[in-house]
């Protein structure tokens, strides 16, 4: 009962604050206009993800104010909150004024290093190789989530899926702090979705996508490092986004394109360009999560010896599906 109430409260607060962010975006003229590199056809306010971040920090500050709320007073999460705040501010500024890719990446790399350095203090990073791998993974997840936020409901629904699964994984491990924080973030994503589904009234914007990507990466690294769940299970949680985002990036690099430029070459964008609705693509991706990814995670948790083989097979299946799909669809949107 307490779990359901927590999610509902977070969802309501996120819904209301997203509405306020939408009103602000309209007043300031923060609009994404249709174009060859966008998947929408009407000018739409951006920056609604500020509602998700603000709702999270209302809970964080309330937790600090009320003693004993473990999820919001645990030392390791301090670096996570700092990183979320910094990236939300970076994204908010970028939603108002275009920032250079170099500056954005420098800040993302800095908060990733800060997070892993903090985790190392608790003994969760055994050596410098793991530390570097964790930094690279975190920085990539920040950008990956931003890249995959290009269709109505896509990023928020994936966030809802990831945080819901993480809350379950932390609960199984007896990590109540991680479970509660994941539940709050689940509710925050749920509260944003009504504004972004169907004919979107607002887009998440960088203020939301950068912060959520970092939050997911941070909780995955925290969980795998602390032993709450295994590394292959952690990788499976975001395997669908990892497959589409990473393979698209590699393809653009191999083609000599500027990978950091805006484009419509992710698989979900190609499917939309072929005539699918945003809702149809959203349902397809979440169906894959429920039919393929979630069962794989369950097997990996219940049979640890099978976790790596399941993760590798899942990666191969998703990679093959991506390759066959883009080969069939072809290139629909060039980008420099």
Short mmCIF file of C-alpha atoms in Angstrom, two decimals:
data_model
loop_
_atom_site.label_atom_id
_atom_site.label_comp_id
_atom_site.label_asym_id
_atom_site.label_seq_id
_atom_site.Cartn_x
_atom_site.Cartn_y
_atom_site.Cartn_z
CA UNK A 1 0.00 0.00 0.00
CA UNK A 2 2.81 2.39 0.91
CA UNK A 3 4.52 1.58 -2.39
CA UNK A 4 1.42 2.43 -4.42
CA UNK A 5 0.88 5.64 -2.45
CA UNK A 6 4.49 6.73 -3.03
CA UNK A 7 4.18 6.22 -6.79
CA UNK A 8 0.83 8.04 -6.91
CA UNK A 9 2.15 11.03 -4.95
CA UNK A 10 5.23 11.27 -7.17
CA UNK A 11 3.10 10.97 -10.30
CA UNK A 12 0.65 13.68 -9.20
CA UNK A 13 3.44 16.08 -8.27
CA UNK A 14 5.31 15.41 -11.53
CA UNK A 15 2.09 15.91 -13.53
CA UNK A 16 1.41 19.29 -11.91
CA UNK A 17 5.01 20.51 -12.22
CA UNK A 18 5.16 19.39 -15.85
CA UNK A 19 2.07 21.50 -16.45
CA UNK A 20 3.84 24.48 -14.91
CA UNK A 21 6.93 23.82 -17.06
CA UNK A 22 4.72 23.64 -20.16
CA UNK A 23 3.11 27.00 -19.32
CA UNK A 24 6.60 28.50 -18.82
CA UNK A 25 7.86 27.10 -22.13
CA UNK A 26 4.92 28.61 -23.99
CA UNK A 27 5.43 31.99 -22.34
CA UNK A 28 9.14 31.97 -23.23
CA UNK A 29 8.57 30.70 -26.76
CA UNK A 30 10.64 27.55 -26.19
CA UNK A 31 9.34 25.56 -29.15
CA UNK A 32 10.64 22.70 -31.25
CA UNK A 33 9.62 23.35 -34.85
CA UNK A 34 9.02 20.61 -37.45
CA UNK A 35 11.91 19.82 -39.77
CA UNK A 36 13.69 17.06 -41.61
CA UNK A 37 15.49 16.03 -38.42
CA UNK A 38 12.37 15.95 -36.24
CA UNK A 39 9.56 13.40 -36.01
CA UNK A 40 6.72 15.82 -35.22
CA UNK A 41 4.69 18.07 -37.53
CA UNK A 42 3.56 20.99 -35.31
CA UNK A 43 5.55 23.42 -33.12
CA UNK A 44 5.66 21.94 -29.61
CA UNK A 45 6.94 23.36 -26.29
CA UNK A 46 10.08 21.74 -24.91
CA UNK A 47 11.53 21.49 -21.43
CA UNK A 48 8.64 19.66 -19.77
CA UNK A 49 11.15 17.27 -18.21
CA UNK A 50 11.82 19.99 -15.66
CA UNK A 51 8.64 18.76 -13.96
CA UNK A 52 10.18 15.31 -13.48
CA UNK A 53 13.37 16.71 -11.97
CA UNK A 54 11.60 19.22 -9.72
CA UNK A 55 9.22 16.52 -8.44
CA UNK A 56 12.20 14.30 -7.60
CA UNK A 57 13.92 17.04 -5.64
CA UNK A 58 10.76 17.85 -3.70
CA UNK A 59 10.95 14.28 -2.38
CA UNK A 60 14.70 14.56 -1.85
CA UNK A 61 14.41 17.75 0.18
CA UNK A 62 11.46 16.36 2.14
CA UNK A 63 13.55 13.29 2.92
CA UNK A 64 16.42 15.40 4.21
CA UNK A 65 14.02 17.48 6.26
CA UNK A 66 12.37 14.42 7.84
CA UNK A 67 15.06 12.41 9.59
CA UNK A 68 15.46 8.72 8.93
CA UNK A 69 14.23 8.59 5.35
CA UNK A 70 16.98 6.28 4.17
CA UNK A 71 16.61 6.67 0.42
CA UNK A 72 17.28 10.38 0.67
CA UNK A 73 19.94 10.34 3.38
CA UNK A 74 22.24 7.58 2.13
CA UNK A 75 25.74 8.91 1.41
CA UNK A 76 26.27 7.27 -1.99
CA UNK A 77 23.21 9.00 -3.43
CA UNK A 78 24.54 12.47 -2.66
CA UNK A 79 26.75 12.38 -5.76
CA UNK A 80 23.79 11.10 -7.77
CA UNK A 81 21.64 14.05 -6.69
CA UNK A 82 24.42 16.52 -7.45
CA UNK A 83 24.89 15.07 -10.92
CA UNK A 84 21.17 15.10 -11.66
CA UNK A 85 20.95 18.75 -10.58
CA UNK A 86 23.97 19.80 -12.64
CA UNK A 87 22.78 18.03 -15.78
CA UNK A 88 19.24 19.34 -15.36
CA UNK A 89 20.63 22.88 -15.20
CA UNK A 90 22.85 22.17 -18.21
CA UNK A 91 19.87 20.85 -20.14
CA UNK A 92 17.66 23.75 -19.03
CA UNK A 93 20.22 26.23 -20.32
CA UNK A 94 20.64 24.28 -23.55
CA UNK A 95 16.86 24.30 -24.03
CA UNK A 96 17.05 28.12 -23.88
CA UNK A 97 20.37 28.71 -25.67
CA UNK A 98 22.19 26.18 -27.84
CA UNK A 99 25.42 25.09 -26.16
CA UNK A 100 28.42 23.65 -27.95
CA UNK A 101 28.70 19.87 -28.08
CA UNK A 102 32.18 20.10 -26.55
CA UNK A 103 31.02 22.01 -23.49
CA UNK A 104 28.05 19.68 -22.98
CA UNK A 105 30.26 16.62 -23.15
CA UNK A 106 32.83 18.13 -20.77
CA UNK A 107 30.15 18.67 -18.13
CA UNK A 108 28.71 15.19 -18.68
CA UNK A 109 32.15 13.64 -18.33
CA UNK A 110 32.85 15.66 -15.17
CA UNK A 111 29.67 14.54 -13.39
CA UNK A 112 30.33 10.93 -14.48
CA UNK A 113 33.83 11.03 -12.98
CA UNK A 114 32.43 12.65 -9.83
CA UNK A 115 29.83 9.89 -9.47
CA UNK A 116 32.30 7.04 -9.93
CA UNK A 117 34.80 8.70 -7.59
CA UNK A 118 32.09 8.87 -4.95
CA UNK A 119 31.17 5.23 -5.46
CA UNK A 120 34.86 4.27 -5.20
CA UNK A 121 34.94 5.65 -1.67
CA UNK A 122 32.46 2.95 -0.66
CA UNK A 123 34.57 0.20 -2.21
CA UNK A 124 32.26 -0.45 -5.17
CA UNK A 125 34.90 0.23 -7.81
CA UNK A 126 37.58 -2.39 -7.40
CA UNK A 127 40.23 -0.96 -9.74
CA UNK A 128 40.88 1.80 -12.21
CA UNK A 129 39.76 -0.32 -15.17
CA UNK A 130 36.29 -0.72 -13.68
CA UNK A 131 36.28 2.95 -12.78
CA UNK A 132 37.02 4.04 -16.34
CA UNK A 133 34.45 1.59 -17.69
CA UNK A 134 31.88 3.02 -15.28
CA UNK A 135 32.65 6.59 -16.35
CA UNK A 136 32.34 5.70 -20.04
CA UNK A 137 29.08 3.83 -19.44
CA UNK A 138 27.59 6.69 -17.45
CA UNK A 139 28.59 9.36 -19.97
CA UNK A 140 27.23 7.23 -22.81
CA UNK A 141 23.93 6.61 -21.02
CA UNK A 142 23.45 10.36 -20.57
CA UNK A 143 23.84 10.91 -24.32
CA UNK A 144 22.02 7.72 -25.26
CA UNK A 145 18.88 8.70 -23.39
CA UNK A 146 19.02 12.15 -24.97
CA UNK A 147 19.39 10.64 -28.46
CA UNK A 148 16.47 8.25 -27.91
CA UNK A 149 14.17 11.06 -26.76
CA UNK A 150 12.80 11.76 -30.20
CA UNK A 151 9.32 10.23 -30.21
CA UNK A 152 6.27 10.93 -28.08
CA UNK A 153 6.38 8.93 -24.85
CA UNK A 154 9.53 7.01 -25.82
CA UNK A 155 11.96 8.29 -23.18
CA UNK A 156 9.45 8.61 -20.33
CA UNK A 157 8.05 5.11 -20.93
CA UNK A 158 11.55 3.65 -21.01
CA UNK A 159 12.35 5.52 -17.81
CA UNK A 160 9.20 4.14 -16.20
CA UNK A 161 10.17 0.60 -17.24
CA UNK A 162 13.78 0.94 -16.09
CA UNK A 163 12.99 2.52 -12.71
CA UNK A 164 10.18 0.03 -12.01
CA UNK A 165 12.53 -2.89 -12.72
CA UNK A 166 15.27 -1.28 -10.62
CA UNK A 167 12.88 -0.84 -7.68
CA UNK A 168 12.10 -4.57 -7.85
CA UNK A 169 15.78 -5.54 -8.12
CA UNK A 170 16.76 -3.36 -5.15
CA UNK A 171 13.84 -4.72 -3.11
CA UNK A 172 14.93 -8.30 -3.78
CA UNK A 173 18.45 -7.39 -2.62
CA UNK A 174 17.13 -5.79 0.57
CA UNK A 175 18.31 -2.34 -0.52
CA UNK A 176 15.32 -0.30 0.59
CA UNK A 177 17.05 3.02 -0.16
CA UNK A 178 17.59 2.09 -3.80
CA UNK A 179 14.07 0.67 -4.06
CA UNK A 180 12.38 3.79 -2.67
CA UNK A 181 14.37 6.16 -4.87
CA UNK A 182 13.59 4.05 -7.94
CA UNK A 183 9.89 4.04 -7.03
CA UNK A 184 9.85 7.83 -6.76
CA UNK A 185 11.46 8.13 -10.18
CA UNK A 186 8.94 5.61 -11.56
CA UNK A 187 6.13 7.86 -10.36
CA UNK A 188 7.83 10.98 -11.74
CA UNK A 189 8.05 9.42 -15.22
CA UNK A 190 4.42 8.27 -15.00
CA UNK A 191 3.30 11.80 -14.14
CA UNK A 192 5.04 13.23 -17.20
CA UNK A 193 3.63 10.72 -19.69
CA UNK A 194 0.08 12.16 -20.02
CA UNK A 195 1.62 15.40 -21.30
CA UNK A 196 3.79 13.61 -23.86
CA UNK A 197 1.66 10.72 -25.18
CA UNK A 198 -0.35 10.85 -28.39
CA UNK A 199 -0.37 14.38 -29.73
CA UNK A 200 2.32 15.66 -27.35
CA UNK A 201 1.57 18.90 -25.53
CA UNK A 202 5.20 19.21 -24.43
CA UNK A 203 8.55 17.52 -25.06
CA UNK A 204 10.89 16.41 -22.31
CA UNK A 205 13.79 18.54 -23.53
CA UNK A 206 17.42 18.21 -22.49
CA UNK A 207 16.55 19.29 -18.94
CA UNK A 208 14.75 15.98 -18.50
CA UNK A 209 16.55 13.56 -20.80
CA UNK A 210 20.08 14.33 -19.58
CA UNK A 211 19.03 14.06 -15.93
CA UNK A 212 17.08 10.83 -16.42
CA UNK A 213 19.87 9.20 -18.42
CA UNK A 214 22.29 9.99 -15.61
CA UNK A 215 19.86 8.77 -12.94
CA UNK A 216 19.39 5.42 -14.68
CA UNK A 217 23.13 5.00 -15.27
CA UNK A 218 23.93 5.97 -11.69
CA UNK A 219 21.47 3.47 -10.21
CA UNK A 220 22.68 0.70 -12.54
CA UNK A 221 26.33 1.32 -11.60
CA UNK A 222 25.39 1.62 -7.93
CA UNK A 223 23.38 -1.61 -8.01
CA UNK A 224 26.00 -3.63 -9.88
CA UNK A 225 28.85 -2.21 -7.79
CA UNK A 226 27.17 -2.73 -4.44
CA UNK A 227 26.16 -6.28 -5.32
CA UNK A 228 22.40 -5.64 -5.37
CA UNK A 229 22.34 -7.32 -8.79
CA UNK A 230 24.87 -8.65 -11.28
CA UNK A 231 26.50 -6.76 -14.14
CA UNK A 232 24.73 -8.72 -16.92
CA UNK A 233 21.37 -8.04 -15.25
CA UNK A 234 22.26 -4.35 -15.11
CA UNK A 235 23.09 -4.31 -18.81
CA UNK A 236 19.82 -6.04 -19.69
CA UNK A 237 17.68 -3.35 -18.04
CA UNK A 238 18.47 -0.82 -20.78
CA UNK A 239 19.42 -3.31 -23.51
CA UNK A 240 16.76 -2.12 -25.99
CA UNK A 241 17.91 1.52 -25.87
CA UNK A 242 21.55 0.41 -25.79
CA UNK A 243 21.09 -1.64 -28.97
CA UNK A 244 19.32 1.06 -30.99
CA UNK A 245 21.43 3.97 -29.71
CA UNK A 246 24.85 2.29 -29.80
CA UNK A 247 24.48 0.58 -33.18
CA UNK A 248 23.12 3.76 -34.76
CA UNK A 249 26.10 5.69 -33.38
CA UNK A 250 28.60 3.13 -34.70
CA UNK A 251 26.96 3.17 -38.12
CA UNK A 252 27.15 6.96 -38.31
CA UNK A 253 30.82 6.94 -37.28
CA UNK A 254 31.67 4.26 -39.85
CA UNK A 255 29.89 6.33 -42.52
CA UNK A 256 32.03 9.35 -41.64
CA UNK A 257 29.09 11.39 -40.30
CA UNK A 258 29.22 13.83 -37.40
CA UNK A 259 27.63 11.52 -34.84
CA UNK A 260 26.73 14.33 -32.44
CA UNK A 261 24.53 16.15 -34.98
CA UNK A 262 20.74 15.89 -34.79
CA UNK A 263 19.34 13.23 -37.13
CA UNK A 264 16.52 10.75 -37.73
CA UNK A 265 18.49 7.56 -38.21
CA UNK A 266 17.60 5.64 -35.05
CA UNK A 267 15.44 2.63 -35.80
CA UNK A 268 12.39 4.06 -34.02
CA UNK A 269 12.68 7.25 -36.12
CA UNK A 270 12.95 5.26 -39.34
CA UNK A 271 9.82 3.30 -38.42
CA UNK A 272 7.90 6.54 -37.81
CA UNK A 273 9.14 7.89 -41.14
CA UNK A 274 7.69 4.79 -42.81
CA UNK A 275 4.22 5.71 -41.56
CA UNK A 276 3.93 4.26 -38.06
CA UNK A 277 2.36 6.44 -35.39
CA UNK A 278 4.37 7.54 -32.36
CA UNK A 279 2.07 5.43 -30.21
CA UNK A 280 2.58 2.38 -32.38
CA UNK A 281 6.36 2.63 -32.08
CA UNK A 282 6.09 3.19 -28.33
CA UNK A 283 3.95 0.06 -27.93
CA UNK A 284 6.38 -1.93 -30.08
CA UNK A 285 9.41 -0.97 -28.00
CA UNK A 286 7.68 -1.57 -24.68
CA UNK A 287 6.30 -4.89 -25.94
CA UNK A 288 9.90 -5.93 -26.63
CA UNK A 289 10.81 -4.87 -23.11
CA UNK A 290 7.99 -6.95 -21.61
CA UNK A 291 8.29 -10.01 -23.87
CA UNK A 292 12.08 -10.26 -24.24
CA UNK A 293 13.97 -8.01 -21.82
CA UNK A 294 11.96 -8.52 -18.62
CA UNK A 295 11.90 -12.35 -18.83
CA UNK A 296 15.65 -12.29 -19.47
CA UNK A 297 16.17 -10.20 -16.33
CA UNK A 298 13.98 -12.55 -14.28
CA UNK A 299 15.97 -15.57 -15.48
CA UNK A 300 19.25 -13.78 -14.78
CA UNK A 301 18.15 -12.99 -11.22
CA UNK A 302 16.82 -16.46 -10.44
CA UNK A 303 19.66 -18.31 -12.19
CA UNK A 304 22.84 -16.24 -11.78
CA UNK A 305 24.93 -18.72 -13.77
CA UNK A 306 22.72 -18.06 -16.79
CA UNK A 307 22.86 -14.26 -16.53
CA UNK A 308 25.79 -13.67 -18.89
CA UNK A 309 24.62 -16.16 -21.56
CA UNK A 310 21.11 -14.66 -21.45
CA UNK A 311 22.50 -11.11 -21.70
CA UNK A 312 24.73 -12.05 -24.66
CA UNK A 313 21.91 -13.84 -26.50
CA UNK A 314 19.61 -10.87 -25.86
CA UNK A 315 22.23 -8.51 -27.26
CA UNK A 316 22.61 -10.66 -30.37
CA UNK A 317 18.85 -10.89 -30.91
CA UNK A 318 18.37 -7.13 -30.52
CA UNK A 319 21.39 -6.38 -32.69
CA UNK A 320 20.21 -8.72 -35.45
CA UNK A 321 16.71 -7.28 -35.26
CA UNK A 322 18.12 -3.76 -35.56
CA UNK A 323 20.30 -4.67 -38.56
CA UNK A 324 17.56 -6.50 -40.45
CA UNK A 325 15.09 -3.69 -39.78
CA UNK A 326 17.27 -0.82 -40.98
CA UNK A 327 18.37 -2.86 -43.98
CA UNK A 328 14.74 -3.33 -44.96
CA UNK A 329 13.71 0.28 -44.25
CA UNK A 330 16.81 1.97 -45.69
CA UNK A 331 18.12 5.47 -45.06
CA UNK A 332 15.26 7.93 -44.82
CA UNK A 333 16.97 10.94 -43.27
CA UNK A 334 20.50 11.97 -43.99
CA UNK A 335 22.49 13.98 -41.46
CA UNK A 336 25.93 15.48 -41.69
#
